[in-house]
Short mmCIF file of C-alpha atoms in Angstrom, two decimals:
data_model
loop_
_atom_site.label_atom_id
_atom_site.label_comp_id
_atom_site.label_asym_id
_atom_site.label_seq_id
_atom_site.Cartn_x
_atom_site.Cartn_y
_atom_site.Cartn_z
CA MET K 1 -151.10 2.94 -96.63
CA ASN K 2 -148.85 5.08 -98.74
CA ILE K 3 -145.65 6.77 -97.60
CA VAL K 4 -147.35 10.03 -96.76
CA GLU K 5 -149.84 8.32 -94.49
CA MET K 6 -147.03 6.37 -92.83
CA LEU K 7 -145.11 9.58 -92.15
CA ASP K 8 -148.25 11.25 -90.78
CA ALA K 9 -148.89 8.26 -88.50
CA MET K 10 -145.35 8.35 -87.18
CA SER K 11 -145.39 12.11 -86.63
CA THR K 12 -148.83 12.28 -85.03
CA PRO K 13 -148.88 11.89 -81.23
CA PRO K 14 -151.06 9.09 -79.86
CA ALA K 15 -154.60 9.84 -78.72
CA PRO K 16 -155.29 9.90 -74.99
CA ALA K 17 -156.47 6.63 -73.45
CA PRO K 18 -160.19 6.27 -72.76
CA GLU K 19 -161.27 6.58 -69.15
CA VAL K 20 -161.25 3.29 -67.27
CA VAL K 21 -163.56 2.72 -64.33
CA THR K 22 -162.74 -0.07 -61.90
CA LEU K 23 -165.66 -1.76 -60.15
CA ASP K 24 -165.71 -4.57 -57.66
CA ARG K 25 -166.82 -7.97 -58.98
CA PRO K 26 -170.02 -8.14 -56.84
CA ILE K 27 -171.22 -4.85 -58.35
CA ILE K 28 -170.58 -6.12 -61.88
CA GLU K 29 -172.37 -9.38 -61.06
CA ALA K 30 -175.47 -7.48 -59.84
CA ILE K 31 -175.53 -5.28 -62.95
CA LEU K 32 -175.20 -8.33 -65.20
CA ALA K 33 -178.05 -10.08 -63.42
CA GLU K 34 -180.41 -7.19 -64.16
CA LEU K 35 -179.20 -6.90 -67.78
CA GLU K 36 -179.54 -10.62 -68.39
CA ALA K 37 -183.09 -10.62 -66.99
CA ALA K 38 -184.07 -8.03 -69.57
CA ASP K 39 -182.05 -9.36 -72.56
CA PRO K 40 -179.35 -11.99 -71.98
CA LEU K 41 -178.07 -11.78 -75.56
CA ARG K 42 -177.27 -8.11 -75.59
CA ALA K 43 -173.68 -7.37 -76.57
CA VAL K 44 -172.86 -5.52 -73.39
CA VAL K 45 -173.95 -8.56 -71.38
CA THR K 46 -171.86 -11.01 -73.33
CA GLY K 47 -168.85 -8.63 -73.21
CA LEU K 48 -169.07 -8.26 -69.46
CA ARG K 49 -169.41 -12.03 -69.02
CA ALA K 50 -166.32 -12.59 -71.15
CA ALA K 51 -164.34 -10.02 -69.13
CA LEU K 52 -165.36 -11.62 -65.84
CA ALA K 53 -164.49 -15.06 -67.14
CA ALA K 54 -160.95 -14.02 -68.21
CA PRO K 55 -158.22 -15.21 -65.79
CA ARG K 56 -156.92 -12.56 -63.43
CA PRO K 57 -153.21 -11.75 -63.98
CA GLU K 58 -150.96 -12.75 -61.06
CA LEU K 59 -149.04 -9.73 -59.83
CA TRP K 60 -146.54 -10.08 -57.00
CA VAL K 61 -145.18 -7.84 -54.28
CA MET K 62 -142.49 -8.12 -51.62
CA PHE K 63 -143.72 -7.48 -48.11
CA THR K 64 -141.56 -6.66 -45.11
CA PRO K 65 -142.90 -5.91 -41.62
CA GLY K 66 -143.52 -2.20 -41.17
CA PRO K 67 -145.70 0.60 -42.51
CA ASN K 68 -145.71 1.12 -46.28
CA GLU K 69 -143.28 -1.77 -46.74
CA THR K 70 -145.01 -3.37 -49.73
CA TYR K 71 -143.11 -3.16 -53.01
CA ALA K 72 -144.60 -4.06 -56.42
CA PHE K 73 -142.65 -6.09 -58.97
CA GLY K 74 -143.24 -7.06 -62.56
CA SER K 75 -142.77 -10.78 -61.94
CA LYS K 76 -142.53 -13.26 -59.10
CA GLU K 77 -138.90 -13.98 -60.00
CA ASP K 78 -137.98 -10.32 -59.51
CA ALA K 79 -139.79 -10.24 -56.17
CA ASP K 80 -138.05 -13.43 -54.99
CA GLN K 81 -134.64 -12.03 -55.92
CA ALA K 82 -135.31 -8.75 -54.11
CA ALA K 83 -136.41 -10.63 -50.98
CA ALA K 84 -133.30 -12.84 -51.03
CA ASP K 85 -131.04 -9.80 -51.48
CA LEU K 86 -132.69 -8.01 -48.56
CA ILE K 87 -132.29 -11.01 -46.24
CA ALA K 88 -128.63 -11.38 -47.31
CA VAL K 89 -127.97 -7.73 -46.42
CA GLY K 90 -129.41 -8.29 -42.94
CA GLN K 91 -127.27 -11.37 -42.41
CA ARG K 92 -124.15 -9.54 -43.54
CA LEU K 93 -124.81 -6.62 -41.17
CA LYS K 94 -125.33 -9.03 -38.29
CA ALA K 95 -122.07 -10.85 -39.09
CA GLU K 96 -120.20 -7.52 -39.20
CA MET K 97 -121.55 -6.59 -35.76
CA ILE K 98 -120.40 -9.92 -34.37
CA ALA K 99 -116.98 -9.46 -35.96
CA ARG K 100 -116.67 -6.04 -34.28
CA GLY K 101 -117.58 -7.60 -30.93
CA GLU K 102 -120.96 -5.85 -30.71
CA SER K 103 -123.92 -7.48 -29.02
CA VAL K 104 -126.70 -8.95 -31.19
CA GLU K 105 -128.94 -9.87 -28.27
CA PHE K 106 -131.72 -7.62 -29.48
CA TRP K 107 -131.14 -8.20 -33.17
CA HIS K 108 -134.29 -8.99 -35.11
CA GLU K 109 -133.87 -11.10 -38.20
CA TRP K 110 -134.88 -9.32 -41.35
CA ARG K 111 -138.00 -10.77 -42.96
CA ALA K 112 -139.18 -10.49 -46.54
CA GLU K 113 -142.13 -12.35 -48.04
CA VAL K 114 -143.35 -12.56 -51.62
CA VAL K 115 -147.17 -12.49 -51.84
CA LEU K 116 -149.83 -11.69 -54.40
CA SER K 117 -150.39 -8.01 -55.02
CA PRO K 118 -153.09 -6.33 -52.90
CA TRP K 119 -153.79 -3.88 -55.74
CA GLU K 120 -155.71 -3.98 -58.95
CA PRO K 121 -153.46 -4.20 -62.02
CA ALA K 122 -153.68 -0.48 -62.69
CA GLU K 123 -152.78 0.35 -59.08
CA HIS K 124 -150.05 -2.28 -59.03
CA PHE K 125 -148.30 -0.85 -62.06
CA GLU K 126 -148.79 2.64 -60.75
CA GLU K 127 -146.97 1.62 -57.58
CA MET K 128 -144.21 0.15 -59.69
CA ALA K 129 -143.93 3.38 -61.65
CA LEU K 130 -143.77 5.46 -58.48
CA GLU K 131 -141.09 3.20 -56.96
CA GLN K 132 -139.01 3.29 -60.12
CA GLN K 133 -139.39 7.05 -60.26
CA GLU K 134 -138.13 7.32 -56.67
CA ASP K 135 -135.27 4.96 -57.42
CA ALA K 136 -134.33 7.01 -60.47
CA LYS K 137 -134.37 10.17 -58.37
CA ASN K 138 -132.09 8.59 -55.78
CA LEU K 139 -129.77 7.31 -58.50
CA ARG K 140 -129.53 10.77 -60.03
CA ALA K 141 -128.68 12.25 -56.63
CA MET K 142 -126.04 9.57 -56.11
CA ALA K 143 -124.65 10.28 -59.58
CA VAL K 144 -124.36 13.98 -58.76
CA ASP K 145 -122.63 13.21 -55.46
CA SER K 146 -120.36 10.72 -57.16
CA ALA K 147 -119.46 13.26 -59.84
CA ALA K 148 -118.55 15.78 -57.12
CA GLU K 149 -116.44 13.16 -55.35
CA ILE K 150 -114.75 12.24 -58.61
CA ASP K 151 -113.93 15.90 -59.28
CA ALA K 152 -112.50 16.23 -55.77
CA LEU K 153 -110.44 13.06 -56.27
CA LYS K 154 -109.17 14.35 -59.61
CA ALA K 155 -108.12 17.62 -57.98
CA ALA K 156 -106.40 15.74 -55.16
CA ASP K 157 -104.72 13.45 -57.68
CA SER K 158 -103.47 16.43 -59.68
CA GLN K 159 -102.11 18.05 -56.52
CA LEU K 160 -100.45 14.81 -55.46
CA ARG K 161 -98.87 14.40 -58.88
CA GLN K 162 -97.48 17.94 -58.65
CA GLN K 163 -96.09 17.19 -55.21
CA LEU K 164 -94.50 14.01 -56.53
CA ALA K 165 -92.97 15.97 -59.39
CA ASP K 166 -91.55 18.51 -56.91
CA VAL K 167 -90.13 15.72 -54.79
CA ALA K 168 -88.60 14.12 -57.89
CA ASN K 169 -86.94 17.43 -58.77
CA GLU K 170 -85.60 17.76 -55.25
CA LEU K 171 -84.25 14.22 -55.41
CA ASP K 172 -82.54 15.00 -58.71
CA GLY K 173 -80.94 18.03 -57.10
CA LEU K 174 -79.82 15.96 -54.13
CA ARG K 175 -78.40 13.29 -56.45
CA GLN K 176 -76.41 15.92 -58.32
CA GLY K 177 -75.17 17.36 -55.03
CA PHE K 178 -74.21 13.90 -53.78
CA SER K 179 -72.44 13.20 -57.07
CA GLN K 180 -70.42 16.40 -56.73
CA GLN K 181 -69.66 15.62 -53.11
CA ALA K 182 -68.56 12.11 -54.05
CA LYS K 183 -66.30 13.53 -56.73
CA LEU K 184 -64.78 15.98 -54.24
CA ILE K 185 -64.34 13.19 -51.72
CA GLU K 186 -62.64 11.06 -54.36
CA GLU K 187 -60.31 13.95 -55.21
CA ASP K 188 -59.64 14.52 -51.51
CA ALA K 189 -58.89 10.81 -51.11
CA GLU K 190 -56.39 10.99 -53.96
CA THR K 191 -54.85 14.09 -52.40
CA ILE K 192 -54.66 12.37 -49.02
CA GLU K 193 -53.13 9.29 -50.62
CA SER K 194 -50.55 11.49 -52.35
CA LEU K 195 -49.82 13.30 -49.11
CA GLU K 196 -49.51 10.00 -47.26
CA GLY K 197 -47.04 8.83 -49.88
CA ARG K 198 -45.06 12.01 -49.50
CA LEU K 199 -45.25 11.64 -45.73
CA ASP K 200 -44.00 8.07 -45.95
CA ALA K 201 -41.17 9.22 -48.18
CA SER K 202 -40.37 12.04 -45.73
CA GLU K 203 -40.40 9.61 -42.83
CA ALA K 204 -38.12 7.28 -44.77
CA ARG K 205 -35.77 10.17 -45.44
CA ASN K 206 -35.95 11.16 -41.78
CA ASP K 207 -35.15 7.59 -40.78
CA THR K 208 -32.20 7.69 -43.15
CA LEU K 209 -31.07 11.00 -41.73
CA ARG K 210 -31.48 9.73 -38.17
CA LEU K 211 -29.48 6.61 -39.09
CA ASP K 212 -26.82 8.75 -40.73
CA ALA K 213 -26.72 10.93 -37.64
CA THR K 214 -26.41 7.88 -35.44
CA ARG K 215 -23.59 6.57 -37.58
CA TYR K 216 -21.97 9.93 -37.48
CA ARG K 217 -22.17 10.04 -33.67
CA PHE K 218 -20.80 6.53 -33.45
CA LEU K 219 -17.99 7.38 -35.81
CA ARG K 220 -17.32 10.64 -33.99
CA ASP K 221 -17.38 8.98 -30.60
CA GLY K 222 -15.28 6.13 -31.89
CA GLU K 223 -12.81 8.56 -33.32
CA ARG K 224 -12.54 10.35 -30.01
CA ALA K 225 -12.52 7.27 -27.84
CA GLY K 226 -10.24 5.04 -29.90
CA LEU K 227 -8.03 7.31 -31.96
CA GLU K 228 -4.97 5.21 -31.32
CA TYR K 229 -6.82 2.06 -32.27
CA TRP K 230 -7.96 3.52 -35.53
CA ASP K 231 -4.38 4.62 -36.20
CA ASN K 232 -3.23 1.02 -35.82
CA GLU K 233 -6.26 -0.26 -37.82
CA PRO K 234 -6.71 2.27 -40.61
CA SER K 235 -10.17 1.21 -41.83
CA VAL K 236 -12.42 -1.75 -42.06
CA ALA K 237 -14.03 -0.31 -45.21
CA THR K 238 -11.16 0.06 -47.66
CA ASP K 239 -11.24 1.61 -51.04
CA GLU K 240 -10.68 -1.81 -52.48
CA ASP K 241 -13.85 -3.15 -50.84
CA VAL K 242 -15.92 -0.30 -52.19
CA HIS K 243 -14.26 -0.78 -55.54
CA TYR K 244 -15.56 -4.33 -55.67
CA GLY K 245 -19.15 -3.14 -55.27
CA GLU K 246 -19.92 -3.58 -51.61
CA ASP K 247 -22.64 -1.37 -50.29
CA LEU K 248 -21.19 1.57 -48.40
CA ASP K 249 -23.95 1.53 -45.80
CA ARG K 250 -23.38 -2.15 -45.08
CA VAL K 251 -19.65 -1.56 -44.80
CA VAL K 252 -20.20 1.31 -42.39
CA ASP K 253 -22.62 -0.77 -40.33
CA ASN K 254 -20.10 -3.58 -40.12
CA ALA K 255 -17.42 -1.15 -39.21
CA ILE K 256 -19.56 0.34 -36.43
CA GLU K 257 -20.40 -3.09 -35.04
CA GLU K 258 -16.77 -4.18 -35.17
CA MET K 259 -15.70 -0.91 -33.60
CA LEU K 260 -18.15 -1.33 -30.78
CA GLU K 261 -17.04 -4.90 -30.13
CA ARG K 262 -13.39 -3.97 -30.07
CA THR K 263 -14.03 -0.89 -28.00
CA GLN K 264 -15.91 -2.96 -25.41
CA SER K 265 -13.20 -5.62 -25.40
CA ALA K 266 -10.41 -3.06 -24.91
CA PRO K 267 -11.67 -0.24 -22.71
CA ALA K 268 -8.25 0.48 -21.30
CA THR K 269 -6.82 1.26 -24.67
CA CYS K 270 -9.65 3.71 -25.32
CA GLU K 271 -9.05 5.39 -21.95
CA GLN K 272 -5.36 5.68 -22.71
CA GLY K 273 -6.20 7.20 -26.01
CA GLU K 274 -8.35 9.80 -24.33
CA GLU K 275 -5.60 10.63 -21.79
CA SER K 276 -2.98 10.99 -24.51
#
């Protein structure tokens, strides 16, 4: 076969299959008996005998109780696996009902048996083709539904991401506001600390002024009450004491204390001083 013939063979569609007629074995046996009586060596007779002598292919199905519950499979292994999977699903559903606290009193165990096919090979494979076609149709419908769900999830995800971005922007704004507020609070704290320092200084000055006023009143009262005494005792705090570096406040305090002691020890003298 040259290249042109090969290309023609590959591009030419296959011819339709010849018609196949299925007959029961007893009918074939009766026809062969008549043909063999006439001429047992005829080709048609020997061909039919060879076909009848060929082993019948074992085709398997899964059967479950119920109408139209027979499913064709290509091999016994596939049928066994499908039966085991179906029984496992039933057991799982029963366990879930028990876990939810539901009654399984009327639960019927799922059954699945693998038996030889009730159909001729052509019918068996036709059933397989129909089942696969139905499965493919269901899978396509599920794919369409899944695609719609995926699109909805993508839209929801996009919306959620936008909401998260908006929240992030709001948080950034809040952080900036909090940062400004913290800065203002820090400045206010410094201002308050400065004012507290000034207040403490003012209170210290007020204490000093109050002490000076108290000293002044003591000195004034002492001058009034004991003028004669102070004439006899010119001063406890002399210029010489101050000259040698003694603190004037301490000297005045000592003088006030000494004046009070002497005034208390000699009230008569003070009274005479007031009368004079």
